[in-house]
mmCIF file of C-alpha atoms in Angstrom:
data_model
loop_
_atom_site.group_PDB
_atom_site.id
_atom_site.type_symbol
_atom_site.label_atom_id
_atom_site.label_comp_id
_atom_site.label_asym_id
_atom_site.label_seq_id
_atom_site.Cartn_x
_atom_site.Cartn_y
_atom_site.Cartn_z
ATOM 1 C CA MET B 115 19.063 0.940 2.671
ATOM 2 C CA SER B 116 21.189 3.088 5.024
ATOM 3 C CA ILE B 117 20.222 6.607 5.860
ATOM 4 C CA PRO B 118 22.806 9.220 6.455
ATOM 5 C CA PRO B 119 23.464 10.617 10.041
ATOM 6 C CA MET B 120 21.106 13.451 10.925
ATOM 7 C CA SER B 121 21.008 16.223 13.570
ATOM 8 C CA THR B 122 19.950 14.546 16.674
ATOM 9 C CA PRO B 123 17.930 17.843 18.025
ATOM 10 C CA HIS B 124 15.944 18.015 14.741
ATOM 11 C CA VAL B 125 15.286 14.214 14.673
ATOM 12 C CA ASP B 126 14.197 14.411 18.193
ATOM 13 C CA ASP B 127 11.785 17.369 17.369
ATOM 14 C CA LEU B 128 10.473 15.341 14.376
ATOM 15 C CA ASP B 129 9.877 12.011 16.396
ATOM 16 C CA ALA B 130 8.075 14.020 19.174
ATOM 17 C CA LEU B 131 5.585 15.204 16.624
ATOM 18 C CA LEU B 132 4.976 11.785 15.346
ATOM 19 C CA ALA B 133 4.749 10.443 18.889
ATOM 20 C CA LEU B 134 1.570 12.722 19.455
ATOM 21 C CA GLY B 135 -0.543 10.122 17.807
ATOM 22 C CA GLY B 136 -2.277 9.122 14.687
ATOM 23 C CA SER B 137 0.600 8.830 12.592
ATOM 24 C CA THR B 138 1.787 5.235 11.816
ATOM 25 C CA ALA B 139 4.373 5.650 9.024
ATOM 26 C CA LEU B 140 6.642 8.626 7.516
ATOM 27 C CA LEU B 141 8.789 7.997 4.439
ATOM 28 C CA ALA B 142 10.942 10.494 2.673
ATOM 29 C CA VAL B 143 12.732 9.662 -0.700
ATOM 30 C CA ARG B 144 15.176 12.414 -2.070
ATOM 31 C CA GLU B 145 16.847 11.782 -5.569
ATOM 32 C CA GLY B 146 15.617 8.296 -5.496
ATOM 33 C CA ARG B 147 17.043 7.413 -2.131
ATOM 34 C CA VAL B 148 15.413 6.738 1.258
ATOM 35 C CA VAL B 149 16.614 9.743 3.639
ATOM 36 C CA PHE B 150 14.001 9.250 6.405
ATOM 37 C CA GLU B 151 11.646 6.481 7.588
ATOM 38 C CA ARG B 152 9.660 5.754 10.537
ATOM 39 C CA GLY B 153 6.685 3.357 11.042
ATOM 40 C CA HIS B 154 5.270 0.424 9.070
ATOM 41 C CA HIS B 155 5.772 0.810 5.451
ATOM 42 C CA ALA B 156 4.874 -2.382 4.277
ATOM 43 C CA HIS B 157 1.283 -2.154 6.130
ATOM 44 C CA ARG B 158 -1.629 -1.885 3.737
ATOM 45 C CA SER B 159 -4.369 0.585 4.976
ATOM 46 C CA SER B 160 -7.313 2.709 3.635
ATOM 47 C CA ILE B 161 -5.932 5.542 1.727
ATOM 48 C CA ALA B 162 -9.138 7.451 1.730
ATOM 49 C CA SER B 163 -9.380 10.304 -0.833
ATOM 50 C CA VAL B 164 -5.762 9.545 -2.149
ATOM 51 C CA ARG B 165 -7.543 7.068 -4.320
ATOM 52 C CA LYS B 166 -9.034 9.895 -6.393
ATOM 53 C CA SER B 167 -5.295 10.881 -7.227
ATOM 54 C CA LEU B 168 -4.711 7.350 -8.134
ATOM 55 C CA ILE B 169 -7.513 6.928 -10.612
ATOM 56 C CA GLY B 170 -6.114 9.775 -12.398
ATOM 57 C CA ILE B 171 -3.308 7.709 -13.379
ATOM 58 C CA LEU B 172 -5.441 5.133 -15.038
ATOM 59 C CA TYR B 173 -7.183 7.879 -16.850
ATOM 60 C CA GLY B 174 -3.914 9.408 -18.077
ATOM 61 C CA ILE B 175 -3.068 6.025 -19.539
ATOM 62 C CA ALA B 176 -6.440 5.278 -21.068
ATOM 63 C CA ILE B 177 -6.833 8.699 -22.665
ATOM 64 C CA ALA B 178 -3.409 8.390 -24.147
ATOM 65 C CA GLU B 179 -4.544 4.888 -25.548
ATOM 66 C CA GLY B 180 -7.767 6.237 -27.108
ATOM 67 C CA LYS B 181 -10.058 4.161 -24.832
ATOM 68 C CA ILE B 182 -11.663 7.228 -23.078
ATOM 69 C CA ASP B 183 -12.329 10.621 -24.898
ATOM 70 C CA ALA B 184 -11.477 13.249 -22.227
ATOM 71 C CA ASN B 185 -13.999 15.803 -24.251
ATOM 72 C CA ALA B 186 -16.870 13.320 -24.163
ATOM 73 C CA THR B 187 -20.017 14.443 -22.209
ATOM 74 C CA LEU B 188 -21.990 12.666 -19.641
ATOM 75 C CA ALA B 189 -24.581 12.545 -22.340
ATOM 76 C CA ASP B 190 -22.169 11.182 -24.838
ATOM 77 C CA LEU B 191 -21.512 8.309 -22.415
ATOM 78 C CA SER B 192 -24.733 7.641 -21.551
ATOM 79 C CA ILE B 193 -24.369 8.435 -17.778
ATOM 80 C CA ASP B 194 -27.516 9.181 -15.524
ATOM 81 C CA ASP B 195 -28.413 8.519 -12.104
ATOM 82 C CA ILE B 196 -31.422 7.689 -9.686
ATOM 83 C CA SER B 197 -32.786 11.075 -10.009
ATOM 84 C CA PRO B 198 -32.285 11.709 -13.875
ATOM 85 C CA LEU B 199 -29.669 14.164 -14.676
ATOM 86 C CA SER B 200 -30.851 17.404 -16.681
ATOM 87 C CA PRO B 201 -29.717 18.070 -20.319
ATOM 88 C CA ALA B 202 -27.518 20.856 -18.704
ATOM 89 C CA GLU B 203 -26.003 18.596 -16.192
ATOM 90 C CA GLN B 204 -25.361 15.861 -19.043
ATOM 91 C CA GLN B 205 -23.218 18.557 -20.905
ATOM 92 C CA ALA B 206 -20.401 18.015 -18.206
ATOM 93 C CA THR B 207 -17.297 16.395 -19.602
ATOM 94 C CA VAL B 208 -14.936 13.788 -18.486
ATOM 95 C CA LEU B 209 -12.235 16.621 -17.903
ATOM 96 C CA ASP B 210 -14.715 18.491 -15.929
ATOM 97 C CA LEU B 211 -14.971 15.575 -13.644
ATOM 98 C CA LEU B 212 -11.139 15.377 -13.408
ATOM 99 C CA LYS B 213 -11.284 19.042 -12.305
ATOM 100 C CA ALA B 214 -14.150 18.600 -9.958
ATOM 101 C CA ARG B 215 -16.141 21.017 -12.086
ATOM 102 C CA SER B 216 -18.989 18.972 -13.264
ATOM 103 C CA GLY B 217 -21.798 21.158 -11.937
ATOM 104 C CA VAL B 218 -23.637 17.863 -11.117
ATOM 105 C CA TYR B 219 -24.856 17.943 -7.342
ATOM 106 C CA HIS B 220 -26.861 14.809 -7.375
ATOM 107 C CA PRO B 221 -26.493 12.852 -4.022
ATOM 108 C CA CYS B 222 -23.569 10.354 -4.110
ATOM 109 C CA VAL B 223 -22.021 7.314 -2.013
ATOM 110 C CA TYR B 224 -19.548 8.772 0.650
ATOM 111 C CA GLY B 225 -21.086 12.351 0.122
ATOM 112 C CA ASN B 226 -19.352 13.614 2.992
ATOM 113 C CA GLU B 227 -17.996 16.749 1.512
ATOM 114 C CA PRO B 228 -19.496 20.195 2.695
ATOM 115 C CA PRO B 229 -23.017 21.088 1.916
ATOM 116 C CA ARG B 230 -23.771 20.646 -1.620
ATOM 117 C CA PRO B 231 -24.961 23.221 -4.089
ATOM 118 C CA ALA B 232 -28.532 23.033 -5.330
ATOM 119 C CA ARG B 233 -28.661 21.036 -8.426
ATOM 120 C CA GLY B 234 -28.549 23.588 -11.370
ATOM 121 C CA THR B 235 -26.771 26.354 -9.566
ATOM 122 C CA HIS B 236 -23.512 26.161 -11.868
ATOM 123 C CA ALA B 237 -23.039 25.104 -15.386
ATOM 124 C CA ALA B 238 -20.629 22.382 -16.218
ATOM 125 C CA GLY B 239 -17.151 23.311 -16.083
ATOM 126 C CA THR B 240 -17.679 26.828 -14.521
ATOM 127 C CA PHE B 241 -17.330 26.178 -10.734
ATOM 128 C CA TRP B 242 -14.957 24.178 -8.501
ATOM 129 C CA PHE B 243 -16.828 21.989 -5.683
ATOM 130 C CA TYR B 244 -14.969 18.996 -4.196
ATOM 131 C CA ASN B 245 -17.608 16.499 -5.196
ATOM 132 C CA ASN B 246 -17.674 12.827 -4.567
ATOM 133 C CA TRP B 247 -20.212 12.200 -7.361
ATOM 134 C CA ASP B 248 -17.598 13.346 -9.873
ATOM 135 C CA PHE B 249 -15.056 11.038 -8.321
ATOM 136 C CA ASN B 250 -17.211 8.121 -8.368
ATOM 137 C CA VAL B 251 -18.370 8.570 -11.766
ATOM 138 C CA LEU B 252 -15.073 8.407 -12.835
ATOM 139 C CA GLY B 253 -14.997 4.840 -11.641
ATOM 140 C CA THR B 254 -18.077 3.913 -13.632
ATOM 141 C CA ILE B 255 -16.901 5.803 -16.865
ATOM 142 C CA TYR B 256 -13.574 3.839 -16.502
ATOM 143 C CA ARG B 257 -15.119 0.363 -16.203
ATOM 144 C CA GLN B 258 -17.680 1.142 -18.895
ATOM 145 C CA GLU B 259 -15.314 2.345 -21.461
ATOM 146 C CA THR B 260 -12.324 0.039 -20.987
ATOM 147 C CA GLY B 261 -14.227 -3.017 -20.028
ATOM 148 C CA ARG B 262 -12.165 -3.612 -17.037
ATOM 149 C CA PRO B 263 -12.457 -3.348 -13.220
ATOM 150 C CA LEU B 264 -9.991 -0.878 -11.679
ATOM 151 C CA SER B 265 -8.003 -3.469 -9.680
ATOM 152 C CA ALA B 266 -6.945 -5.411 -12.892
ATOM 153 C CA ALA B 267 -6.288 -2.203 -14.741
ATOM 154 C CA PHE B 268 -4.210 -0.980 -11.690
ATOM 155 C CA GLN B 269 -2.249 -4.334 -11.565
ATOM 156 C CA GLU B 270 -1.434 -4.508 -15.053
ATOM 157 C CA HIS B 271 -0.797 -0.704 -15.766
ATOM 158 C CA VAL B 272 0.808 0.517 -12.376
ATOM 159 C CA ALA B 273 1.674 -2.172 -9.570
ATOM 160 C CA GLU B 274 3.542 -4.502 -11.890
ATOM 161 C CA PRO B 275 5.690 -1.959 -14.090
ATOM 162 C CA LEU B 276 6.571 0.010 -10.764
ATOM 163 C CA GLY B 277 7.227 -3.244 -8.999
ATOM 164 C CA MET B 278 4.997 -2.496 -6.102
ATOM 165 C CA ARG B 279 5.958 -4.728 -3.180
ATOM 166 C CA ASP B 280 2.612 -5.198 -1.162
ATOM 167 C CA PHE B 281 -0.389 -4.336 -3.622
ATOM 168 C CA ALA B 282 -2.972 -7.151 -4.197
ATOM 169 C CA PRO B 283 -5.798 -6.721 -6.587
ATOM 170 C CA ASP B 284 -8.360 -7.053 -3.866
ATOM 171 C CA ASP B 285 -7.014 -3.686 -2.342
ATOM 172 C CA ILE B 286 -9.206 -2.045 -4.933
ATOM 173 C CA PHE B 287 -12.938 -2.771 -4.500
ATOM 174 C CA ASP B 288 -16.336 -0.941 -5.109
ATOM 175 C CA LEU B 289 -18.830 -0.104 -2.333
ATOM 176 C CA PRO B 290 -22.404 0.673 -3.562
ATOM 177 C CA GLY B 291 -25.020 2.801 -1.668
ATOM 178 C CA PRO B 292 -28.629 3.815 -2.010
ATOM 179 C CA GLU B 293 -27.774 7.314 -2.838
ATOM 180 C CA SER B 294 -26.576 6.900 -6.596
ATOM 181 C CA ARG B 295 -26.177 4.266 -9.157
ATOM 182 C CA HIS B 296 -22.368 5.053 -8.905
ATOM 183 C CA PRO B 297 -20.431 3.104 -6.440
ATOM 184 C CA VAL B 298 -17.484 4.282 -4.456
ATOM 185 C CA TYR B 299 -14.175 2.825 -5.363
ATOM 186 C CA LYS B 300 -12.034 2.121 -2.072
ATOM 187 C CA MET B 301 -8.251 1.627 -2.002
ATOM 188 C CA ARG B 302 -5.680 0.090 0.455
ATOM 189 C CA PHE B 303 -1.944 0.662 -0.085
ATOM 190 C CA SER B 304 1.266 0.486 1.778
ATOM 191 C CA GLY B 305 3.371 3.526 2.304
ATOM 192 C CA ARG B 306 6.367 2.177 0.379
ATOM 193 C CA ASP B 307 4.034 1.511 -2.705
ATOM 194 C CA LEU B 308 2.576 4.926 -2.509
ATOM 195 C CA ALA B 309 6.267 6.240 -2.454
ATOM 196 C CA ARG B 310 6.815 4.594 -5.951
ATOM 197 C CA ILE B 311 3.731 6.623 -7.111
ATOM 198 C CA GLY B 312 5.362 9.835 -6.161
ATOM 199 C CA GLN B 313 8.636 8.748 -7.766
ATOM 200 C CA LEU B 314 6.690 8.039 -11.054
ATOM 201 C CA PHE B 315 5.372 11.731 -10.926
ATOM 202 C CA LEU B 316 8.997 13.167 -10.239
ATOM 203 C CA LYS B 317 10.482 11.036 -12.930
ATOM 204 C CA GLY B 318 7.904 12.464 -15.473
ATOM 205 C CA GLY B 319 5.974 9.162 -16.077
ATOM 206 C CA LEU B 320 9.106 7.187 -16.881
ATOM 207 C CA TRP B 321 10.169 4.064 -14.711
ATOM 208 C CA ASP B 322 13.465 2.077 -15.583
ATOM 209 C CA GLY B 323 13.510 3.701 -18.822
ATOM 210 C CA ARG B 324 9.784 2.554 -19.752
ATOM 211 C CA ARG B 325 7.019 4.936 -20.469
ATOM 212 C CA ILE B 326 4.277 4.472 -17.928
ATOM 213 C CA LEU B 327 2.390 7.781 -17.975
ATOM 214 C CA PRO B 328 2.621 10.439 -20.434
ATOM 215 C CA HIS B 329 4.589 13.421 -19.194
ATOM 216 C CA GLN B 330 2.101 15.760 -20.352
ATOM 217 C CA TRP B 331 -0.601 14.117 -18.116
ATOM 218 C CA ILE B 332 1.709 14.679 -15.078
ATOM 219 C CA ILE B 333 2.128 18.530 -16.040
ATOM 220 C CA ASP B 334 -1.659 18.739 -16.638
ATOM 221 C CA SER B 335 -2.622 16.777 -13.491
ATOM 222 C CA VAL B 336 -0.502 19.297 -11.102
ATOM 223 C CA THR B 337 -1.477 22.360 -12.791
ATOM 224 C CA PRO B 338 -3.848 24.611 -10.845
ATOM 225 C CA TRP B 339 -6.695 24.571 -12.983
ATOM 226 C CA SER B 340 -8.809 25.939 -10.350
ATOM 227 C CA ASP B 341 -7.715 28.686 -8.106
ATOM 228 C CA LEU B 342 -8.933 28.043 -4.578
ATOM 229 C CA GLY B 343 -7.413 31.340 -3.039
ATOM 230 C CA GLY B 344 -4.729 31.730 -0.595
ATOM 231 C CA GLY B 345 -2.158 30.137 -2.933
ATOM 232 C CA ARG B 346 -4.111 26.817 -3.224
ATOM 233 C CA GLY B 347 -5.190 25.201 -6.423
ATOM 234 C CA TYR B 348 -6.586 22.127 -7.775
ATOM 235 C CA GLY B 349 -5.481 20.264 -10.891
ATOM 236 C CA TYR B 350 -6.664 16.887 -12.174
ATOM 237 C CA LEU B 351 -7.435 15.128 -8.840
ATOM 238 C CA TRP B 352 -4.332 16.542 -7.259
ATOM 239 C CA TRP B 353 -4.050 19.501 -4.709
ATOM 240 C CA THR B 354 -1.252 22.330 -5.157
ATOM 241 C CA ALA B 355 0.082 24.979 -3.072
ATOM 242 C CA LYS B 356 2.317 27.978 -3.829
ATOM 243 C CA ALA B 357 5.656 28.605 -1.871
ATOM 244 C CA GLN B 358 4.389 29.939 1.689
ATOM 245 C CA ALA B 359 0.863 29.822 0.554
ATOM 246 C CA PRO B 360 -1.051 31.612 3.284
ATOM 247 C CA GLY B 361 -4.150 29.604 2.704
ATOM 248 C CA ASP B 362 -2.615 26.160 2.974
ATOM 249 C CA SER B 363 -1.083 24.936 6.387
ATOM 250 C CA LEU B 364 0.878 22.236 4.563
ATOM 251 C CA SER B 365 2.922 24.881 2.203
ATOM 252 C CA ILE B 366 6.490 25.473 2.760
ATOM 253 C CA ASP B 367 9.288 27.433 1.090
ATOM 254 C CA PHE B 368 8.877 25.495 -2.050
ATOM 255 C CA PRO B 369 5.865 24.782 -4.516
ATOM 256 C CA ILE B 370 4.357 21.586 -3.698
ATOM 257 C CA CYS B 371 1.462 19.195 -5.131
ATOM 258 C CA TYR B 372 -0.089 16.652 -3.249
ATOM 259 C CA ALA B 373 -2.607 13.828 -2.814
ATOM 260 C CA SER B 374 -4.557 13.856 0.415
ATOM 261 C CA GLY B 375 -6.829 11.609 2.299
ATOM 262 C CA ALA B 376 -8.747 11.886 5.505
ATOM 263 C CA GLY B 377 -7.140 11.356 8.720
ATOM 264 C CA GLY B 378 -3.179 12.076 7.441
ATOM 265 C CA GLN B 379 -2.928 10.126 4.086
ATOM 266 C CA TYR B 380 -0.537 11.910 2.023
ATOM 267 C CA ILE B 381 1.829 11.707 -1.033
ATOM 268 C CA ILE B 382 3.683 15.140 -1.228
ATOM 269 C CA LEU B 383 5.832 16.038 -4.016
ATOM 270 C CA VAL B 384 8.432 18.823 -3.939
ATOM 271 C CA GLU B 385 9.649 19.060 -7.431
ATOM 272 C CA ALA B 386 12.552 21.617 -6.540
ATOM 273 C CA LEU B 387 14.275 19.147 -4.026
ATOM 274 C CA ASP B 388 13.477 15.992 -5.852
ATOM 275 C CA LEU B 389 11.659 14.771 -2.778
ATOM 276 C CA VAL B 390 8.593 12.593 -2.244
ATOM 277 C CA VAL B 391 7.037 12.379 1.382
ATOM 278 C CA VAL B 392 4.603 9.750 2.168
ATOM 279 C CA HIS B 393 2.560 9.747 5.489
ATOM 280 C CA ARG B 394 0.092 7.199 6.839
ATOM 281 C CA ALA B 395 -2.500 6.967 9.399
ATOM 282 C CA ALA B 396 -3.823 3.370 9.630
ATOM 283 C CA ASP B 397 -6.666 4.421 11.612
ATOM 284 C CA VAL B 398 -8.262 7.150 9.168
ATOM 285 C CA SER B 399 -10.877 8.088 11.977
ATOM 286 C CA ASN B 400 -7.914 8.768 14.512
ATOM 287 C CA GLY B 401 -5.200 10.250 12.243
ATOM 288 C CA ILE B 402 -3.833 13.674 12.089
ATOM 289 C CA SER B 403 -5.194 16.962 10.926
ATOM 290 C CA HIS B 404 -3.783 18.924 7.600
ATOM 291 C CA ALA B 405 -2.250 21.472 10.157
ATOM 292 C CA ARG B 406 -0.363 18.687 11.834
ATOM 293 C CA MET B 407 1.126 17.092 8.655
ATOM 294 C CA GLY B 408 2.409 20.735 7.783
ATOM 295 C CA GLU B 409 4.243 20.748 11.060
ATOM 296 C CA ILE B 410 5.513 17.165 10.402
ATOM 297 C CA LEU B 411 6.710 18.291 6.828
ATOM 298 C CA ARG B 412 8.484 21.425 8.010
ATOM 299 C CA ALA B 413 10.235 19.358 10.612
ATOM 300 C CA LEU B 414 11.136 16.538 8.282
ATOM 301 C CA LEU B 415 12.903 19.354 6.072
ATOM 302 C CA ARG B 416 15.086 20.419 8.939
ATOM 303 C CA VAL B 417 16.073 16.968 9.580
ATOM 304 C CA ILE B 418 17.188 16.169 6.019
ATOM 305 C CA GLY B 419 18.947 19.627 5.657
ATOM 306 C CA CYS B 420 16.489 21.083 2.968
ATOM 307 C CA VAL B 421 15.966 24.409 5.078
#
């Protein structure tokens, strides 16, 4: 698809930012059309914590189909761990996990978040903490309640209906660890396939006239159920930022929501502009910072004439 002519000074500024290192692909789709692209959009690599936002899609579908009860507690689902959960911890619901508000601070695989609160510090549903235990247990619950691995489910419910061009089932796999019974689920995706996820959200869950994801689930996913301060929020596994949010260096003149992963993995949605921005850094350990992504996003908006 051809990209319309753009102001050379602005393009040069953006290319200079991308040339600083770490970025391997940047793709912008506005009103369903590619308006900017750089890099290797067919290359599949780790999406780091963007995986959490993507499992949320499977949950939206499974809950709508009645396969998972969003209000079921860990006790209802017989979820436990190496160091047994207390009765209070087992009162956390599936919705609490989706909001990162379980109150369960058991060690977890890939537990690289900030220092964990002591166990029993917060009751279920009362406190937000970016908790890989919550996210990993969502994988366990999905497999248990649907009887399907994440890879096969994503292939059927998302990749095939959206016509993803690069996805392969072995791009989603589990890695166990000694810290917990619940493995981490890892994902690899290409930039152009992630852009389709963004488009699905902006289209309200419809794709080519077919309902893929309930519209209400999308609304709930990007509703800031947790106020993180400074204009930042957290929904169901998606981050949010108000326009010119002082606490989020990614923020712009419009409200945004985004999926974010270490090193510069992003799906950014700007509903007011009907815009999806995908950024990739193939080497997660040598990617870009959140602040750099903010600079890139604002430079991109100048390039495509949105500021």
